[in-house]
mmCIF file of C-alpha atoms in Angstrom:
data_model
loop_
_atom_site.group_PDB
_atom_site.id
_atom_site.type_symbol
_atom_site.label_atom_id
_atom_site.label_comp_id
_atom_site.label_asym_id
_atom_site.label_seq_id
_atom_site.Cartn_x
_atom_site.Cartn_y
_atom_site.Cartn_z
ATOM 1 C CA UNK A 1 167.109 65.158 -98.178
ATOM 2 C CA UNK A 2 167.331 68.863 -99.836
ATOM 3 C CA UNK A 3 168.647 71.383 -97.212
ATOM 4 C CA UNK A 4 164.698 73.423 -97.629
ATOM 5 C CA UNK A 5 163.658 69.718 -96.697
ATOM 6 C CA UNK A 6 165.795 69.489 -93.569
ATOM 7 C CA UNK A 7 163.858 72.986 -92.205
ATOM 8 C CA UNK A 8 160.320 71.305 -92.645
ATOM 9 C CA UNK A 9 161.160 68.973 -90.702
ATOM 10 C CA UNK A 10 162.560 71.395 -88.535
ATOM 11 C CA UNK A 11 159.914 73.166 -88.185
ATOM 12 C CA UNK A 12 157.583 71.290 -87.442
ATOM 13 C CA UNK A 13 159.498 69.198 -84.511
ATOM 14 C CA UNK A 14 159.232 73.212 -83.457
ATOM 15 C CA UNK A 15 155.354 73.456 -83.096
ATOM 16 C CA UNK A 16 154.847 70.413 -82.405
ATOM 17 C CA UNK A 17 153.113 71.122 -79.254
ATOM 18 C CA UNK A 18 151.234 74.308 -80.237
ATOM 19 C CA UNK A 19 149.109 72.194 -83.499
ATOM 20 C CA UNK A 20 148.573 69.536 -80.066
ATOM 21 C CA UNK A 21 147.238 72.510 -78.094
ATOM 22 C CA UNK A 22 145.639 73.341 -81.516
ATOM 23 C CA UNK A 23 144.042 70.105 -82.224
ATOM 24 C CA UNK A 24 142.737 69.759 -78.880
ATOM 25 C CA UNK A 25 141.189 72.903 -78.442
ATOM 26 C CA UNK A 26 138.764 71.693 -82.230
ATOM 27 C CA UNK A 27 137.958 68.399 -81.020
ATOM 28 C CA UNK A 28 136.688 70.704 -78.018
ATOM 29 C CA UNK A 29 134.200 72.239 -79.967
ATOM 30 C CA UNK A 30 130.957 70.440 -80.907
ATOM 31 C CA UNK A 31 130.377 70.841 -85.626
ATOM 32 C CA UNK A 32 128.728 68.201 -85.618
ATOM 33 C CA UNK A 33 126.759 69.017 -88.637
ATOM 34 C CA UNK A 34 123.661 70.027 -88.385
ATOM 35 C CA UNK A 35 124.918 73.401 -84.808
ATOM 36 C CA UNK A 36 125.834 75.577 -87.798
ATOM 37 C CA UNK A 37 127.673 77.695 -84.857
ATOM 38 C CA UNK A 38 129.483 74.526 -83.528
ATOM 39 C CA UNK A 39 130.591 74.139 -87.509
ATOM 40 C CA UNK A 40 131.406 77.188 -87.338
ATOM 41 C CA UNK A 41 133.634 77.867 -84.681
ATOM 42 C CA UNK A 42 135.495 75.735 -85.650
ATOM 43 C CA UNK A 43 136.207 77.825 -88.786
ATOM 44 C CA UNK A 44 137.206 80.383 -87.647
ATOM 45 C CA UNK A 45 139.504 78.991 -85.201
ATOM 46 C CA UNK A 46 141.135 77.609 -88.615
ATOM 47 C CA UNK A 47 140.537 80.435 -90.340
ATOM 48 C CA UNK A 48 142.811 82.599 -87.360
ATOM 49 C CA UNK A 49 145.251 80.423 -87.615
ATOM 50 C CA UNK A 50 145.212 79.771 -91.909
ATOM 51 C CA UNK A 51 145.354 83.873 -91.520
ATOM 52 C CA UNK A 52 148.348 83.951 -89.819
ATOM 53 C CA UNK A 53 150.081 82.270 -92.627
ATOM 54 C CA UNK A 54 149.288 84.936 -94.955
ATOM 55 C CA UNK A 55 145.657 83.842 -96.444
ATOM 56 C CA UNK A 56 143.278 84.782 -97.341
ATOM 57 C CA UNK A 57 140.599 83.625 -95.791
ATOM 58 C CA UNK A 58 136.137 83.888 -95.772
ATOM 59 C CA UNK A 59 133.361 81.580 -94.218
ATOM 60 C CA UNK A 60 130.695 80.946 -96.808
ATOM 61 C CA UNK A 61 126.915 80.354 -95.984
ATOM 62 C CA UNK A 62 125.270 77.301 -96.045
ATOM 63 C CA UNK A 63 121.982 78.504 -96.109
ATOM 64 C CA UNK A 64 121.227 77.996 -100.156
ATOM 65 C CA UNK A 65 121.872 74.692 -98.841
ATOM 66 C CA UNK A 66 120.799 73.514 -96.228
ATOM 67 C CA UNK A 67 123.853 73.675 -93.648
ATOM 68 C CA UNK A 68 126.580 76.442 -91.897
ATOM 69 C CA UNK A 69 128.469 77.321 -94.646
ATOM 70 C CA UNK A 70 132.799 76.304 -95.096
ATOM 71 C CA UNK A 71 136.131 77.231 -94.562
ATOM 72 C CA UNK A 72 137.861 78.634 -97.768
ATOM 73 C CA UNK A 73 141.657 79.597 -97.633
ATOM 74 C CA UNK A 74 143.611 80.862 -100.966
ATOM 75 C CA UNK A 75 147.344 81.658 -101.353
ATOM 76 C CA UNK A 76 148.723 83.367 -104.668
ATOM 77 C CA UNK A 77 152.253 82.054 -105.062
ATOM 78 C CA UNK A 78 153.895 82.505 -108.386
ATOM 79 C CA UNK A 79 153.171 80.568 -111.300
ATOM 80 C CA UNK A 80 153.198 76.727 -110.990
ATOM 81 C CA UNK A 81 151.998 73.973 -108.926
ATOM 82 C CA UNK A 82 148.230 74.333 -108.349
ATOM 83 C CA UNK A 83 147.444 72.773 -105.052
ATOM 84 C CA UNK A 84 144.058 71.840 -103.545
ATOM 85 C CA UNK A 85 144.391 71.344 -100.032
ATOM 86 C CA UNK A 86 140.825 69.210 -97.915
ATOM 87 C CA UNK A 87 139.626 69.099 -94.847
ATOM 88 C CA UNK A 88 136.099 69.750 -93.234
ATOM 89 C CA UNK A 89 134.619 70.877 -90.556
ATOM 90 C CA UNK A 90 131.738 69.138 -89.197
ATOM 91 C CA UNK A 91 132.067 65.562 -87.417
ATOM 92 C CA UNK A 92 128.807 62.887 -86.796
ATOM 93 C CA UNK A 93 128.387 63.849 -83.025
ATOM 94 C CA UNK A 94 125.519 66.172 -82.218
ATOM 95 C CA UNK A 95 124.858 68.374 -79.838
ATOM 96 C CA UNK A 96 123.083 65.415 -77.926
ATOM 97 C CA UNK A 97 125.883 62.536 -78.061
ATOM 98 C CA UNK A 98 127.780 62.118 -74.429
ATOM 99 C CA UNK A 99 131.175 62.568 -76.587
ATOM 100 C CA UNK A 100 131.882 66.159 -76.364
ATOM 101 C CA UNK A 101 135.208 66.602 -74.837
ATOM 102 C CA UNK A 102 139.349 65.609 -75.494
ATOM 103 C CA UNK A 103 140.485 63.612 -73.466
ATOM 104 C CA UNK A 104 144.060 61.360 -73.620
ATOM 105 C CA UNK A 105 144.344 57.618 -73.323
ATOM 106 C CA UNK A 106 148.351 58.329 -73.150
ATOM 107 C CA UNK A 107 151.135 60.044 -74.457
ATOM 108 C CA UNK A 108 150.065 58.727 -77.928
ATOM 109 C CA UNK A 109 146.758 59.003 -77.987
ATOM 110 C CA UNK A 110 143.637 61.098 -77.317
ATOM 111 C CA UNK A 111 140.326 60.067 -77.147
ATOM 112 C CA UNK A 112 137.323 62.567 -78.504
ATOM 113 C CA UNK A 113 134.965 63.338 -81.437
ATOM 114 C CA UNK A 114 136.359 64.697 -84.344
ATOM 115 C CA UNK A 115 140.255 63.455 -83.595
ATOM 116 C CA UNK A 116 140.515 61.159 -86.013
ATOM 117 C CA UNK A 117 137.453 62.593 -88.394
ATOM 118 C CA UNK A 118 138.714 65.243 -89.671
ATOM 119 C CA UNK A 119 140.083 67.411 -87.109
ATOM 120 C CA UNK A 120 143.908 66.397 -87.244
ATOM 121 C CA UNK A 121 143.985 66.169 -90.368
ATOM 122 C CA UNK A 122 142.473 69.977 -90.407
ATOM 123 C CA UNK A 123 146.200 70.731 -87.953
ATOM 124 C CA UNK A 124 148.083 68.512 -89.659
ATOM 125 C CA UNK A 125 147.760 71.464 -92.260
ATOM 126 C CA UNK A 126 147.858 74.306 -91.115
ATOM 127 C CA UNK A 127 150.844 72.456 -89.448
ATOM 128 C CA UNK A 128 152.591 72.040 -93.140
ATOM 129 C CA UNK A 129 151.844 75.229 -94.313
ATOM 130 C CA UNK A 130 153.648 76.639 -91.064
ATOM 131 C CA UNK A 131 156.950 74.881 -92.284
ATOM 132 C CA UNK A 132 156.606 75.284 -95.546
ATOM 133 C CA UNK A 133 156.184 78.985 -94.476
ATOM 134 C CA UNK A 134 159.474 78.535 -92.417
ATOM 135 C CA UNK A 135 161.085 77.626 -94.944
ATOM 136 C CA UNK A 136 161.137 80.432 -97.354
ATOM 137 C CA UNK A 137 158.765 78.189 -99.723
ATOM 138 C CA UNK A 138 155.056 79.458 -99.089
ATOM 139 C CA UNK A 139 155.205 81.700 -102.135
ATOM 140 C CA UNK A 140 156.319 78.959 -104.804
ATOM 141 C CA UNK A 141 153.283 77.545 -104.446
ATOM 142 C CA UNK A 142 149.603 78.571 -105.184
ATOM 143 C CA UNK A 143 147.208 76.725 -101.918
ATOM 144 C CA UNK A 144 143.384 76.915 -101.924
ATOM 145 C CA UNK A 145 141.767 74.874 -99.291
ATOM 146 C CA UNK A 146 138.850 74.140 -98.654
ATOM 147 C CA UNK A 147 137.414 72.607 -95.462
ATOM 148 C CA UNK A 148 133.895 71.411 -95.653
ATOM 149 C CA UNK A 149 130.493 72.094 -92.860
ATOM 150 C CA UNK A 150 129.256 69.207 -94.557
ATOM 151 C CA UNK A 151 130.797 65.778 -95.014
ATOM 152 C CA UNK A 152 129.764 64.484 -92.788
ATOM 153 C CA UNK A 153 125.874 65.179 -92.926
ATOM 154 C CA UNK A 154 126.087 66.613 -96.611
ATOM 155 C CA UNK A 155 123.559 69.835 -97.522
ATOM 156 C CA UNK A 156 120.949 69.284 -100.621
ATOM 157 C CA UNK A 157 121.671 69.979 -102.812
ATOM 158 C CA UNK A 158 124.898 68.466 -103.754
ATOM 159 C CA UNK A 159 125.490 70.798 -106.253
ATOM 160 C CA UNK A 160 125.142 73.739 -103.702
ATOM 161 C CA UNK A 161 126.941 71.895 -101.371
ATOM 162 C CA UNK A 162 129.852 71.371 -103.327
ATOM 163 C CA UNK A 163 130.166 74.386 -105.664
ATOM 164 C CA UNK A 164 133.789 76.108 -103.753
ATOM 165 C CA UNK A 165 135.038 71.659 -103.241
ATOM 166 C CA UNK A 166 135.176 71.195 -107.013
ATOM 167 C CA UNK A 167 135.349 75.582 -108.744
ATOM 168 C CA UNK A 168 138.412 74.856 -106.543
ATOM 169 C CA UNK A 169 139.725 71.109 -108.176
ATOM 170 C CA UNK A 170 139.054 72.683 -111.461
ATOM 171 C CA UNK A 171 141.612 74.593 -110.192
ATOM 172 C CA UNK A 172 143.552 72.509 -109.644
ATOM 173 C CA UNK A 173 146.713 71.009 -110.897
ATOM 174 C CA UNK A 174 147.247 67.999 -107.453
ATOM 175 C CA UNK A 175 144.308 68.318 -104.554
ATOM 176 C CA UNK A 176 145.452 66.325 -101.527
ATOM 177 C CA UNK A 177 142.010 65.035 -99.161
ATOM 178 C CA UNK A 178 143.176 65.390 -95.590
ATOM 179 C CA UNK A 179 140.879 62.378 -94.148
ATOM 180 C CA UNK A 180 142.462 59.243 -91.977
ATOM 181 C CA UNK A 181 141.363 56.164 -94.030
ATOM 182 C CA UNK A 182 141.604 53.356 -93.073
ATOM 183 C CA UNK A 183 142.943 54.951 -90.425
ATOM 184 C CA UNK A 184 146.721 53.621 -90.625
ATOM 185 C CA UNK A 185 150.165 55.379 -91.595
ATOM 186 C CA UNK A 186 151.228 53.500 -94.043
ATOM 187 C CA UNK A 187 148.356 54.224 -95.495
ATOM 188 C CA UNK A 188 147.243 56.716 -98.954
ATOM 189 C CA UNK A 189 144.131 56.519 -100.779
ATOM 190 C CA UNK A 190 145.195 56.721 -104.426
ATOM 191 C CA UNK A 191 141.032 54.959 -105.120
ATOM 192 C CA UNK A 192 137.677 55.472 -102.890
ATOM 193 C CA UNK A 193 134.256 54.093 -103.934
ATOM 194 C CA UNK A 194 131.249 56.559 -104.503
ATOM 195 C CA UNK A 195 127.695 56.856 -102.714
ATOM 196 C CA UNK A 196 124.477 56.005 -104.095
ATOM 197 C CA UNK A 197 121.194 55.134 -103.026
ATOM 198 C CA UNK A 198 117.987 53.298 -104.568
ATOM 199 C CA UNK A 199 114.911 52.593 -104.314
ATOM 200 C CA UNK A 200 112.785 49.668 -106.056
ATOM 201 C CA UNK A 201 109.486 49.593 -105.581
ATOM 202 C CA UNK A 202 106.566 46.460 -107.009
ATOM 203 C CA UNK A 203 103.371 45.666 -107.372
ATOM 204 C CA UNK A 204 101.186 43.137 -106.980
ATOM 205 C CA UNK A 205 96.843 42.056 -106.759
ATOM 206 C CA UNK A 206 95.214 41.782 -103.477
ATOM 207 C CA UNK A 207 93.590 39.264 -103.609
ATOM 208 C CA UNK A 208 92.590 36.650 -100.858
ATOM 209 C CA UNK A 209 96.330 34.384 -100.068
ATOM 210 C CA UNK A 210 93.941 30.475 -101.103
ATOM 211 C CA UNK A 211 94.929 32.732 -105.116
ATOM 212 C CA UNK A 212 98.303 33.210 -104.435
ATOM 213 C CA UNK A 213 100.331 31.968 -107.444
ATOM 214 C CA UNK A 214 97.180 31.757 -109.732
ATOM 215 C CA UNK A 215 97.564 32.479 -112.471
ATOM 216 C CA UNK A 216 94.809 35.600 -111.730
ATOM 217 C CA UNK A 217 96.097 36.666 -109.029
ATOM 218 C CA UNK A 218 100.451 35.812 -109.646
ATOM 219 C CA UNK A 219 102.483 36.075 -106.769
ATOM 220 C CA UNK A 220 102.805 38.940 -104.917
ATOM 221 C CA UNK A 221 104.959 42.493 -104.213
ATOM 222 C CA UNK A 222 107.181 41.077 -101.836
ATOM 223 C CA UNK A 223 107.130 37.209 -103.324
ATOM 224 C CA UNK A 224 108.841 39.647 -106.969
ATOM 225 C CA UNK A 225 110.539 42.528 -104.379
ATOM 226 C CA UNK A 226 112.205 38.939 -103.161
ATOM 227 C CA UNK A 227 113.354 37.846 -106.915
ATOM 228 C CA UNK A 228 114.979 40.771 -107.557
ATOM 229 C CA UNK A 229 116.900 41.224 -103.927
ATOM 230 C CA UNK A 230 118.263 37.387 -104.365
ATOM 231 C CA UNK A 231 119.006 38.187 -107.902
ATOM 232 C CA UNK A 232 120.824 41.536 -106.767
ATOM 233 C CA UNK A 233 122.781 38.915 -104.832
ATOM 234 C CA UNK A 234 123.356 36.689 -107.292
ATOM 235 C CA UNK A 235 124.489 38.248 -109.923
ATOM 236 C CA UNK A 236 127.146 41.032 -108.063
ATOM 237 C CA UNK A 237 127.707 39.966 -105.331
ATOM 238 C CA UNK A 238 131.022 38.140 -106.477
ATOM 239 C CA UNK A 239 131.894 41.067 -107.471
ATOM 240 C CA UNK A 240 135.262 43.244 -106.713
ATOM 241 C CA UNK A 241 134.691 47.039 -104.883
ATOM 242 C CA UNK A 242 130.541 46.459 -105.585
ATOM 243 C CA UNK A 243 128.772 46.373 -102.867
ATOM 244 C CA UNK A 244 124.403 47.131 -103.094
ATOM 245 C CA UNK A 245 123.336 47.314 -99.718
ATOM 246 C CA UNK A 246 119.094 47.219 -98.154
ATOM 247 C CA UNK A 247 119.192 49.362 -95.530
ATOM 248 C CA UNK A 248 115.127 48.493 -95.666
ATOM 249 C CA UNK A 249 112.133 47.092 -96.033
ATOM 250 C CA UNK A 250 108.918 47.448 -96.447
ATOM 251 C CA UNK A 251 105.391 45.726 -97.913
ATOM 252 C CA UNK A 252 101.767 44.584 -97.342
ATOM 253 C CA UNK A 253 98.217 45.629 -98.389
ATOM 254 C CA UNK A 254 100.028 49.554 -98.004
ATOM 255 C CA UNK A 255 102.728 51.305 -97.222
ATOM 256 C CA UNK A 256 103.927 54.883 -96.412
ATOM 257 C CA UNK A 257 107.756 55.725 -96.455
ATOM 258 C CA UNK A 258 108.473 58.760 -94.457
ATOM 259 C CA UNK A 259 108.938 61.956 -95.340
ATOM 260 C CA UNK A 260 112.971 61.425 -94.993
ATOM 261 C CA UNK A 261 113.083 58.385 -97.004
ATOM 262 C CA UNK A 262 114.665 57.206 -93.741
ATOM 263 C CA UNK A 263 111.675 54.173 -92.618
ATOM 264 C CA UNK A 264 107.993 53.967 -92.856
ATOM 265 C CA UNK A 265 105.139 51.518 -91.796
ATOM 266 C CA UNK A 266 103.275 48.409 -93.223
ATOM 267 C CA UNK A 267 99.893 47.358 -93.030
ATOM 268 C CA UNK A 268 98.928 44.440 -94.150
ATOM 269 C CA UNK A 269 96.878 40.831 -93.284
ATOM 270 C CA UNK A 270 98.490 37.464 -93.566
ATOM 271 C CA UNK A 271 95.471 35.641 -95.797
ATOM 272 C CA UNK A 272 96.112 39.146 -98.181
ATOM 273 C CA UNK A 273 98.190 38.453 -101.341
ATOM 274 C CA UNK A 274 100.792 42.145 -100.410
ATOM 275 C CA UNK A 275 99.672 44.770 -102.792
ATOM 276 C CA UNK A 276 103.370 46.795 -101.753
ATOM 277 C CA UNK A 277 106.070 46.512 -101.069
ATOM 278 C CA UNK A 278 109.603 48.350 -101.129
ATOM 279 C CA UNK A 279 113.296 48.726 -100.421
ATOM 280 C CA UNK A 280 115.765 51.496 -99.527
ATOM 281 C CA UNK A 281 119.749 51.176 -99.915
ATOM 282 C CA UNK A 282 122.850 51.696 -101.304
ATOM 283 C CA UNK A 283 125.012 51.351 -104.130
ATOM 284 C CA UNK A 284 129.068 51.589 -103.905
ATOM 285 C CA UNK A 285 131.553 50.868 -106.995
ATOM 286 C CA UNK A 286 134.982 52.424 -107.677
ATOM 287 C CA UNK A 287 134.007 53.064 -111.237
ATOM 288 C CA UNK A 288 131.613 55.467 -112.581
ATOM 289 C CA UNK A 289 131.553 52.344 -116.092
ATOM 290 C CA UNK A 290 131.115 49.824 -112.905
ATOM 291 C CA UNK A 291 128.841 52.158 -112.132
ATOM 292 C CA UNK A 292 127.233 51.984 -114.716
ATOM 293 C CA UNK A 293 127.468 48.213 -115.682
ATOM 294 C CA UNK A 294 126.128 47.255 -111.992
ATOM 295 C CA UNK A 295 123.272 49.332 -112.898
ATOM 296 C CA UNK A 296 122.159 48.536 -115.869
ATOM 297 C CA UNK A 297 122.523 44.974 -114.400
ATOM 298 C CA UNK A 298 119.842 45.300 -111.726
ATOM 299 C CA UNK A 299 117.908 46.996 -113.856
ATOM 300 C CA UNK A 300 117.410 44.117 -116.831
ATOM 301 C CA UNK A 301 116.651 42.628 -113.657
ATOM 302 C CA UNK A 302 113.966 44.029 -112.196
ATOM 303 C CA UNK A 303 112.131 44.097 -115.446
ATOM 304 C CA UNK A 304 112.493 40.246 -115.525
ATOM 305 C CA UNK A 305 108.573 40.040 -113.771
ATOM 306 C CA UNK A 306 106.784 37.111 -110.835
ATOM 307 C CA UNK A 307 103.244 36.584 -112.518
ATOM 308 C CA UNK A 308 100.811 39.429 -112.524
ATOM 309 C CA UNK A 309 103.592 41.882 -110.362
ATOM 310 C CA UNK A 310 105.419 44.936 -112.000
ATOM 311 C CA UNK A 311 108.687 46.746 -110.287
ATOM 312 C CA UNK A 312 110.650 49.882 -110.743
ATOM 313 C CA UNK A 313 113.512 50.566 -109.574
ATOM 314 C CA UNK A 314 115.173 54.850 -109.362
ATOM 315 C CA UNK A 315 118.906 55.993 -108.804
ATOM 316 C CA UNK A 316 119.250 59.510 -106.787
ATOM 317 C CA UNK A 317 122.608 60.785 -108.468
ATOM 318 C CA UNK A 318 122.998 63.453 -106.746
ATOM 319 C CA UNK A 319 125.833 61.470 -104.406
ATOM 320 C CA UNK A 320 129.096 60.929 -103.697
ATOM 321 C CA UNK A 321 130.644 59.777 -107.197
ATOM 322 C CA UNK A 322 133.658 57.562 -107.898
ATOM 323 C CA UNK A 323 136.679 58.229 -107.241
ATOM 324 C CA UNK A 324 138.673 55.892 -109.036
ATOM 325 C CA UNK A 325 142.618 55.348 -109.222
ATOM 326 C CA UNK A 326 144.764 57.286 -111.908
ATOM 327 C CA UNK A 327 148.157 57.390 -113.502
ATOM 328 C CA UNK A 328 148.434 60.260 -111.825
ATOM 329 C CA UNK A 329 147.476 59.429 -108.340
ATOM 330 C CA UNK A 330 149.720 56.008 -108.634
ATOM 331 C CA UNK A 331 152.488 59.003 -109.291
ATOM 332 C CA UNK A 332 151.739 60.910 -106.551
ATOM 333 C CA UNK A 333 151.754 57.008 -104.097
ATOM 334 C CA UNK A 334 155.226 56.432 -104.878
ATOM 335 C CA UNK A 335 156.013 60.494 -104.314
ATOM 336 C CA UNK A 336 154.592 60.106 -101.341
ATOM 337 C CA UNK A 337 156.239 56.394 -100.525
ATOM 338 C CA UNK A 338 158.870 57.377 -101.291
ATOM 339 C CA UNK A 339 159.458 60.426 -99.220
ATOM 340 C CA UNK A 340 158.041 58.512 -95.623
ATOM 341 C CA UNK A 341 161.197 56.152 -96.454
ATOM 342 C CA UNK A 342 163.308 58.595 -96.904
ATOM 343 C CA UNK A 343 162.479 60.179 -93.164
ATOM 344 C CA UNK A 344 162.926 57.010 -92.054
ATOM 345 C CA UNK A 345 159.417 56.790 -91.705
ATOM 346 C CA UNK A 346 159.252 52.993 -93.370
ATOM 347 C CA UNK A 347 157.255 52.571 -96.735
ATOM 348 C CA UNK A 348 153.184 53.218 -97.765
ATOM 349 C CA UNK A 349 150.940 50.935 -99.714
ATOM 350 C CA UNK A 350 147.176 51.638 -101.044
ATOM 351 C CA UNK A 351 144.069 51.837 -98.868
ATOM 352 C CA UNK A 352 142.385 48.450 -100.091
ATOM 353 C CA UNK A 353 139.244 50.768 -101.752
ATOM 354 C CA UNK A 354 136.545 48.306 -99.884
ATOM 355 C CA UNK A 355 138.253 50.090 -96.774
ATOM 356 C CA UNK A 356 137.708 53.581 -97.275
ATOM 357 C CA UNK A 357 133.842 54.773 -98.061
ATOM 358 C CA UNK A 358 133.310 58.740 -99.697
ATOM 359 C CA UNK A 359 134.698 61.003 -98.954
ATOM 360 C CA UNK A 360 134.446 65.255 -100.293
ATOM 361 C CA UNK A 361 138.282 63.786 -102.591
ATOM 362 C CA UNK A 362 134.914 62.430 -104.416
ATOM 363 C CA UNK A 363 134.276 65.436 -105.061
ATOM 364 C CA UNK A 364 137.455 66.308 -107.270
ATOM 365 C CA UNK A 365 137.449 62.982 -109.561
ATOM 366 C CA UNK A 366 137.038 63.934 -113.408
ATOM 367 C CA UNK A 367 138.827 67.996 -112.485
ATOM 368 C CA UNK A 368 142.140 67.270 -111.587
ATOM 369 C CA UNK A 369 144.458 64.789 -112.834
ATOM 370 C CA UNK A 370 146.572 63.678 -109.756
ATOM 371 C CA UNK A 371 144.300 63.484 -106.985
ATOM 372 C CA UNK A 372 144.964 61.263 -102.879
ATOM 373 C CA UNK A 373 143.142 60.727 -99.619
ATOM 374 C CA UNK A 374 144.059 59.875 -96.438
ATOM 375 C CA UNK A 375 146.626 62.204 -95.013
ATOM 376 C CA UNK A 376 145.454 63.132 -92.162
ATOM 377 C CA UNK A 377 145.804 61.397 -88.246
ATOM 378 C CA UNK A 378 145.392 57.787 -87.750
ATOM 379 C CA UNK A 379 143.825 56.602 -84.954
ATOM 380 C CA UNK A 380 141.114 54.379 -84.397
ATOM 381 C CA UNK A 381 136.931 53.905 -83.704
ATOM 382 C CA UNK A 382 135.334 56.663 -86.250
ATOM 383 C CA UNK A 383 131.782 57.323 -85.643
ATOM 384 C CA UNK A 384 131.517 56.316 -82.410
ATOM 385 C CA UNK A 385 132.483 56.581 -79.003
ATOM 386 C CA UNK A 386 136.159 55.603 -79.081
ATOM 387 C CA UNK A 387 136.949 57.438 -81.275
ATOM 388 C CA UNK A 388 140.900 58.253 -81.545
ATOM 389 C CA UNK A 389 143.831 59.596 -82.876
ATOM 390 C CA UNK A 390 147.346 58.797 -83.015
ATOM 391 C CA UNK A 391 148.684 62.393 -81.816
ATOM 392 C CA UNK A 392 152.221 61.726 -81.725
ATOM 393 C CA UNK A 393 151.691 60.806 -85.143
ATOM 394 C CA UNK A 394 150.589 65.057 -86.785
ATOM 395 C CA UNK A 395 154.489 66.078 -86.649
ATOM 396 C CA UNK A 396 154.856 62.800 -89.128
ATOM 397 C CA UNK A 397 152.212 63.229 -91.316
ATOM 398 C CA UNK A 398 152.972 66.861 -91.305
ATOM 399 C CA UNK A 399 156.509 66.514 -92.455
ATOM 400 C CA UNK A 400 155.563 64.642 -95.351
ATOM 401 C CA UNK A 401 153.013 66.215 -97.515
ATOM 402 C CA UNK A 402 155.084 69.936 -96.508
ATOM 403 C CA UNK A 403 157.731 67.177 -98.179
ATOM 404 C CA UNK A 404 154.997 65.934 -100.925
ATOM 405 C CA UNK A 405 153.856 69.603 -101.524
ATOM 406 C CA UNK A 406 157.979 71.583 -101.947
ATOM 407 C CA UNK A 407 159.439 68.042 -104.327
ATOM 408 C CA UNK A 408 155.819 68.046 -106.593
ATOM 409 C CA UNK A 409 156.157 72.365 -106.978
ATOM 410 C CA UNK A 410 160.115 71.416 -108.475
ATOM 411 C CA UNK A 411 158.323 69.526 -111.255
ATOM 412 C CA UNK A 412 159.105 71.323 -114.268
ATOM 413 C CA UNK A 413 155.414 70.773 -115.888
ATOM 414 C CA UNK A 414 153.596 72.118 -113.344
ATOM 415 C CA UNK A 415 155.541 75.472 -113.981
ATOM 416 C CA UNK A 416 153.619 77.871 -116.547
#
């Protein structure tokens, strides 16, 4: 191991206790996405730490997209490697959640809201920056850190919500996400499935139920929507890494969709052929090509109607884009795996994309050629009141991440 890497290890060991204290403090601040002041308080906590390390920091306004805003920290180094590091400040646990404070399960495990997803990852970023500074390496790197305030419940429009993140991705050579992937320390994410939503609507001829299936009346809206969903399953359910989930369905003589699109009501009678039906769902694909292929298949199925029915499907293209596997992400996995083994922490392999949901790293797709995610804190039960993080791995993850950045900075092709 290079002497600079030994200094990184020494620094992480020195500052580990302080990092764990910072993590506890962060977890004890409620930062549910819609608790704007709490999100900003966590942002201020991490801003203070990054200020100490010489970063130029700012807390942005989220007024334009209905959220708290983001923490953006910039370090301008010598010409060479340009790194984007991604975290987020918010959690799924709002002020009305019963889950509000950190507690120790044992010497290795902390239970608390957001400890794994992803305040642990944020603290790992800060600890890695401290180690690079102590080793005299930070000045050789240009780094932008974006910790978003709306990863768990994105603001709208996404074009504004994710602008700082996308702009940073366009600038960067390498993007590293510090989500916790599938919760295992031996994995990182080189592909994440994107997420978009869809709405399917069908219509039929309202009539007395005794006339259903006749040439004049046809099959009705509910049979038509059932046909379509069945064919979606038959044609697409076996495709690897593709899922499409109908989240709720309404059908009858009339339907009333809630303004937020998250539910509604239906009215109908058993002796009346239903006139209206509606389904809303999501669609997850591992690449843009797979996503477009699935959409075309779904559209074709929708167009082949039962007698006297019609159907239309629409897609919300404002969702999270797929973060597809690239040569660059595979290369980063190779480097990271070698570093882990050099440190004595064992092999690292890629997360199955089915086990990695959409995340902010997705917005780097198409903008930066080398990107991975899942460098954060291992743990379990994210998004539940049983969420835990393996706090004895904070130092492990910080060492691996900092040495990865150092080794990347020595690559000649990143030099201007």
